[in-house]
Amino acid sequence: MSQKIRTIREAQGLSLETVAFDVDISTSQLSRYETGKKDPHVNELRKIAQRLGVNLSALIDDMDAEMDYVRTVKTVPVRGLVAAGLWFEFTDLQNQTFDPIPMVPTKHVGFEQFAYRMVGPSMDKRRIFDGDYLVCVHYWAVRKQIEANDLIVIERMDGARTERTCKEAVHTRDGIELWPRSSDGRFQTPILLPYAEEPPGVKV
């Protein structure tokens, strides 16, 4: 598979950087695919095939191998975008659709996983950058309460608008403070969850 991607790309006179940019992956990532150091996710492979103007089967040895490849990839659904200061109308949230991403093999692999795509720099100090995916589980499925340093995706409602954001949990005397970890001065204000109850309009 790896040599086929490179052979077709070079035959068309396309640079590694051009193809990587057009399919929205890094140059180093595409290079790993071409050298066989890593296999692309089937959705990425489809994008590469489309950019090169060939069928998916042209990048895989045979159709049986293609079906095996598709069957072995376990994915999780992407439920939408997450960003500090980005408010959505309810209808916007309902209409968002995203391709699934590969399942992350973590200690929580036995629980339901779902993902959100990060927009902006609100968590860049935790090395979560614009365009990264946050793979999540329901915290109540794995523990009794939110723990310090947990990364939390919460939703805040204001009438028909919703802000879905990611924060780091910090325990204080009054409750749990959810902090952005951003290098951007706009994102420095925490959300307080009192220990007695969740504040109105906040869902975790």
mmCIF file of C-alpha atoms in Angstrom:
data_model
loop_
_atom_site.group_PDB
_atom_site.id
_atom_site.type_symbol
_atom_site.label_atom_id
_atom_site.label_comp_id
_atom_site.label_asym_id
_atom_site.label_seq_id
_atom_site.Cartn_x
_atom_site.Cartn_y
_atom_site.Cartn_z
ATOM 1 C CA MET A 1 0.000 0.000 0.000
ATOM 2 C CA SER A 2 2.676 2.486 1.044
ATOM 3 C CA GLN A 3 4.688 2.327 -2.186
ATOM 4 C CA LYS A 4 1.525 2.676 -4.278
ATOM 5 C CA ILE A 5 0.682 6.017 -2.657
ATOM 6 C CA ARG A 6 4.161 7.353 -3.322
ATOM 7 C CA THR A 7 4.369 5.915 -6.858
ATOM 8 C CA ILE A 8 1.063 7.462 -7.947
ATOM 9 C CA ARG A 9 1.826 10.776 -6.232
ATOM 10 C CA GLU A 10 5.240 11.114 -7.855
ATOM 11 C CA ALA A 11 3.896 10.032 -11.259
ATOM 12 C CA GLN A 12 1.515 12.977 -11.103
ATOM 13 C CA GLY A 13 4.271 15.369 -10.101
ATOM 14 C CA LEU A 14 2.695 16.110 -6.741
ATOM 15 C CA SER A 15 4.806 16.961 -3.732
ATOM 16 C CA LEU A 16 4.389 15.318 -0.360
ATOM 17 C CA GLU A 17 3.477 18.698 1.131
ATOM 18 C CA THR A 18 0.764 19.397 -1.469
ATOM 19 C CA VAL A 19 -1.057 16.096 -1.011
ATOM 20 C CA ALA A 20 -0.790 16.251 2.782
ATOM 21 C CA PHE A 21 -2.242 19.778 2.821
ATOM 22 C CA ASP A 22 -5.100 18.864 0.478
ATOM 23 C CA VAL A 23 -6.196 15.858 2.562
ATOM 24 C CA ASP A 24 -5.748 17.748 5.861
ATOM 25 C CA ILE A 25 -2.958 15.684 7.429
ATOM 26 C CA SER A 26 0.617 16.600 8.325
ATOM 27 C CA THR A 27 3.496 16.053 5.923
ATOM 28 C CA SER A 28 5.227 13.782 8.441
ATOM 29 C CA GLN A 29 2.052 11.708 8.778
ATOM 30 C CA LEU A 30 1.785 11.169 5.019
ATOM 31 C CA SER A 31 5.491 10.325 4.919
ATOM 32 C CA ARG A 32 4.925 7.612 7.546
ATOM 33 C CA TYR A 33 2.137 6.189 5.405
ATOM 34 C CA GLU A 34 4.349 6.149 2.321
ATOM 35 C CA THR A 35 7.263 4.484 4.102
ATOM 36 C CA GLY A 36 5.037 1.871 5.703
ATOM 37 C CA LYS A 37 5.773 3.003 9.250
ATOM 38 C CA LYS A 38 2.056 3.505 9.867
ATOM 39 C CA ASP A 39 -1.154 2.460 8.114
ATOM 40 C CA PRO A 40 -3.668 5.217 7.327
ATOM 41 C CA HIS A 41 -7.211 5.109 8.654
ATOM 42 C CA VAL A 42 -9.605 4.029 5.924
ATOM 43 C CA ASN A 43 -11.234 7.499 5.793
ATOM 44 C CA GLU A 44 -7.817 9.107 5.266
ATOM 45 C CA LEU A 45 -6.990 6.515 2.625
ATOM 46 C CA ARG A 46 -10.190 7.421 0.781
ATOM 47 C CA LYS A 47 -9.236 11.116 0.859
ATOM 48 C CA ILE A 48 -5.766 10.324 -0.478
ATOM 49 C CA ALA A 49 -7.250 8.204 -3.264
ATOM 50 C CA GLN A 50 -9.693 10.983 -4.144
ATOM 51 C CA ARG A 51 -6.883 13.585 -4.222
ATOM 52 C CA LEU A 52 -4.816 11.340 -6.485
ATOM 53 C CA GLY A 53 -7.813 10.699 -8.729
ATOM 54 C CA VAL A 54 -7.797 6.926 -8.300
ATOM 55 C CA ASN A 55 -10.100 4.319 -6.791
ATOM 56 C CA LEU A 56 -9.420 3.149 -3.250
ATOM 57 C CA SER A 57 -8.576 -0.295 -4.603
ATOM 58 C CA ALA A 58 -5.658 1.243 -6.558
ATOM 59 C CA LEU A 59 -3.886 1.885 -3.254
ATOM 60 C CA ILE A 60 -4.533 -1.609 -1.854
ATOM 61 C CA ASP A 61 -3.328 -4.903 -3.287
ATOM 62 C CA ASP A 62 -6.789 -6.397 -3.895
ATOM 63 C CA MET A 63 -10.430 -5.967 -2.968
ATOM 64 C CA ASP A 64 -10.300 -8.699 -0.325
ATOM 65 C CA ALA A 65 -7.490 -6.808 1.370
ATOM 66 C CA GLU A 66 -9.550 -3.630 1.110
ATOM 67 C CA MET A 67 -12.503 -5.208 2.894
ATOM 68 C CA ASP A 68 -10.235 -6.700 5.564
ATOM 69 C CA TYR A 69 -8.736 -3.272 6.093
ATOM 70 C CA VAL A 70 -12.139 -1.643 6.505
ATOM 71 C CA ARG A 71 -13.379 -4.347 8.877
ATOM 72 C CA THR A 72 -10.362 -4.144 11.201
ATOM 73 C CA VAL A 73 -10.700 -0.404 11.838
ATOM 74 C CA LYS A 74 -12.816 0.301 14.944
ATOM 75 C CA THR A 75 -14.121 3.841 15.113
ATOM 76 C CA VAL A 76 -15.890 6.214 17.494
ATOM 77 C CA PRO A 77 -18.474 8.836 16.496
ATOM 78 C CA VAL A 78 -17.578 12.518 16.469
ATOM 79 C CA ARG A 79 -20.413 14.418 18.146
ATOM 80 C CA GLY A 80 -19.371 17.919 17.163
ATOM 81 C CA LEU A 81 -17.050 20.837 17.868
ATOM 82 C CA VAL A 82 -15.726 22.024 21.224
ATOM 83 C CA ALA A 83 -14.329 25.529 21.795
ATOM 84 C CA ALA A 84 -14.233 28.200 24.486
ATOM 85 C CA GLY A 85 -16.260 31.251 23.584
ATOM 86 C CA LEU A 86 -17.917 29.596 20.572
ATOM 87 C CA TRP A 87 -21.720 29.593 20.915
ATOM 88 C CA PHE A 88 -23.992 27.507 18.721
ATOM 89 C CA GLU A 89 -27.682 27.782 18.041
ATOM 90 C CA PHE A 90 -29.537 24.582 18.917
ATOM 91 C CA THR A 91 -30.303 23.901 15.257
ATOM 92 C CA ASP A 92 -26.590 24.254 14.399
ATOM 93 C CA LEU A 93 -25.705 21.534 16.907
ATOM 94 C CA GLN A 94 -28.400 19.266 15.500
ATOM 95 C CA ASN A 95 -27.136 19.687 11.932
ATOM 96 C CA GLN A 96 -23.439 19.048 12.600
ATOM 97 C CA THR A 97 -22.180 15.825 11.022
ATOM 98 C CA PHE A 98 -18.626 14.433 11.160
ATOM 99 C CA ASP A 99 -16.824 11.322 9.966
ATOM 100 C CA PRO A 100 -15.938 8.846 12.724
ATOM 101 C CA ILE A 101 -12.322 8.550 13.904
ATOM 102 C CA PRO A 102 -10.289 5.494 14.997
ATOM 103 C CA MET A 103 -10.933 4.176 18.495
ATOM 104 C CA VAL A 104 -8.192 4.972 21.004
ATOM 105 C CA PRO A 105 -6.911 1.872 22.875
ATOM 106 C CA THR A 106 -6.891 3.239 26.444
ATOM 107 C CA LYS A 107 -7.764 1.773 29.838
ATOM 108 C CA HIS A 108 -11.340 2.901 29.140
ATOM 109 C CA VAL A 109 -11.617 0.937 25.888
ATOM 110 C CA GLY A 110 -14.438 -1.188 27.334
ATOM 111 C CA PHE A 111 -16.679 1.865 27.802
ATOM 112 C CA GLU A 112 -18.651 3.864 25.258
ATOM 113 C CA GLN A 113 -16.317 6.313 23.520
ATOM 114 C CA PHE A 114 -17.222 9.442 21.557
ATOM 115 C CA ALA A 115 -15.212 12.398 20.340
ATOM 116 C CA TYR A 116 -15.272 16.155 19.784
ATOM 117 C CA ARG A 117 -13.064 18.236 17.512
ATOM 118 C CA MET A 118 -11.217 21.114 19.180
ATOM 119 C CA VAL A 119 -11.488 24.604 17.720
ATOM 120 C CA GLY A 120 -9.047 27.281 18.856
ATOM 121 C CA PRO A 121 -6.292 27.479 21.515
ATOM 122 C CA SER A 122 -8.280 27.183 24.766
ATOM 123 C CA MET A 123 -6.375 24.043 25.848
ATOM 124 C CA ASP A 124 -3.054 24.425 24.039
ATOM 125 C CA LYS A 125 -1.074 24.365 27.304
ATOM 126 C CA ARG A 126 -2.293 20.786 27.705
ATOM 127 C CA ARG A 127 -1.068 20.116 24.148
ATOM 128 C CA ILE A 128 -4.589 19.979 22.744
ATOM 129 C CA PHE A 129 -4.448 22.088 19.612
ATOM 130 C CA ASP A 130 -6.878 23.407 17.015
ATOM 131 C CA GLY A 131 -8.080 20.475 14.900
ATOM 132 C CA ASP A 132 -7.235 17.786 17.488
ATOM 133 C CA TYR A 133 -9.872 15.312 18.623
ATOM 134 C CA LEU A 134 -10.880 14.742 22.235
ATOM 135 C CA VAL A 135 -11.910 11.119 22.755
ATOM 136 C CA CYS A 136 -14.262 10.972 25.752
ATOM 137 C CA VAL A 137 -16.159 8.620 28.036
ATOM 138 C CA HIS A 138 -18.956 9.466 30.478
ATOM 139 C CA TYR A 139 -17.147 10.122 33.763
ATOM 140 C CA TRP A 140 -19.900 8.467 35.813
ATOM 141 C CA ALA A 141 -19.277 5.236 33.893
ATOM 142 C CA VAL A 142 -15.683 4.984 35.117
ATOM 143 C CA ARG A 143 -15.675 6.735 38.524
ATOM 144 C CA LYS A 144 -17.971 8.196 41.177
ATOM 145 C CA GLN A 145 -16.904 11.820 40.833
ATOM 146 C CA ILE A 146 -14.772 14.194 38.797
ATOM 147 C CA GLU A 147 -11.146 14.074 39.930
ATOM 148 C CA ALA A 148 -8.473 16.782 39.926
ATOM 149 C CA ASN A 149 -6.730 17.238 36.566
ATOM 150 C CA ASP A 150 -9.529 15.475 34.664
ATOM 151 C CA LEU A 151 -10.251 17.051 31.294
ATOM 152 C CA ILE A 152 -13.972 17.777 31.106
ATOM 153 C CA VAL A 153 -16.186 18.612 28.131
ATOM 154 C CA ILE A 154 -19.196 20.587 29.331
ATOM 155 C CA GLU A 155 -22.068 22.462 27.761
ATOM 156 C CA ARG A 156 -23.411 25.826 28.961
ATOM 157 C CA MET A 157 -26.829 26.964 27.778
ATOM 158 C CA ASP A 158 -28.043 30.530 27.269
ATOM 159 C CA GLY A 159 -31.576 30.402 25.902
ATOM 160 C CA ALA A 160 -31.387 28.695 22.509
ATOM 161 C CA ARG A 161 -27.603 28.971 22.394
ATOM 162 C CA THR A 162 -25.075 26.444 23.670
ATOM 163 C CA GLU A 163 -21.355 26.711 24.357
ATOM 164 C CA ARG A 164 -19.529 23.379 24.381
ATOM 165 C CA THR A 165 -16.067 23.743 25.885
ATOM 166 C CA CYS A 166 -13.194 21.714 27.342
ATOM 167 C CA LYS A 167 -11.690 22.527 30.743
ATOM 168 C CA GLU A 168 -9.343 21.035 33.365
ATOM 169 C CA ALA A 169 -10.875 20.162 36.753
ATOM 170 C CA VAL A 170 -9.386 21.773 39.881
ATOM 171 C CA HIS A 171 -10.861 21.035 43.340
ATOM 172 C CA THR A 172 -11.287 24.027 45.681
ATOM 173 C CA ARG A 173 -13.038 24.531 49.033
ATOM 174 C CA ASP A 174 -16.220 25.782 47.349
ATOM 175 C CA GLY A 175 -16.448 23.345 44.488
ATOM 176 C CA ILE A 176 -14.810 22.170 41.301
ATOM 177 C CA GLU A 177 -13.312 24.906 39.153
ATOM 178 C CA LEU A 178 -13.062 24.091 35.460
ATOM 179 C CA TRP A 179 -10.116 25.981 33.975
ATOM 180 C CA PRO A 180 -9.007 26.610 30.409
ATOM 181 C CA ARG A 181 -5.292 25.961 29.896
ATOM 182 C CA SER A 182 -4.616 28.481 27.190
ATOM 183 C CA SER A 183 -1.789 30.733 26.077
ATOM 184 C CA ASP A 184 -4.495 33.121 24.792
ATOM 185 C CA GLY A 185 -5.443 35.859 27.262
ATOM 186 C CA ARG A 186 -9.102 35.658 26.213
ATOM 187 C CA PHE A 187 -9.460 32.211 27.783
ATOM 188 C CA GLN A 188 -8.464 32.558 31.445
ATOM 189 C CA THR A 189 -11.773 32.433 33.339
ATOM 190 C CA PRO A 190 -12.898 29.253 35.135
ATOM 191 C CA ILE A 191 -16.399 27.792 35.460
ATOM 192 C CA LEU A 192 -17.388 26.926 39.048
ATOM 193 C CA LEU A 193 -19.350 23.757 39.827
ATOM 194 C CA PRO A 194 -20.427 23.952 43.510
ATOM 195 C CA TYR A 195 -20.131 20.665 45.377
ATOM 196 C CA ALA A 196 -23.805 20.712 46.432
ATOM 197 C CA GLU A 197 -25.231 20.769 42.913
ATOM 198 C CA GLU A 198 -24.430 21.674 39.348
ATOM 199 C CA PRO A 199 -25.192 25.302 38.451
ATOM 200 C CA PRO A 200 -28.302 25.837 36.275
ATOM 201 C CA GLY A 201 -27.685 25.459 32.566
ATOM 202 C CA VAL A 202 -24.493 23.419 32.874
ATOM 203 C CA LYS A 203 -24.258 19.798 31.688
ATOM 204 C CA VAL A 204 -21.134 17.628 31.946
#
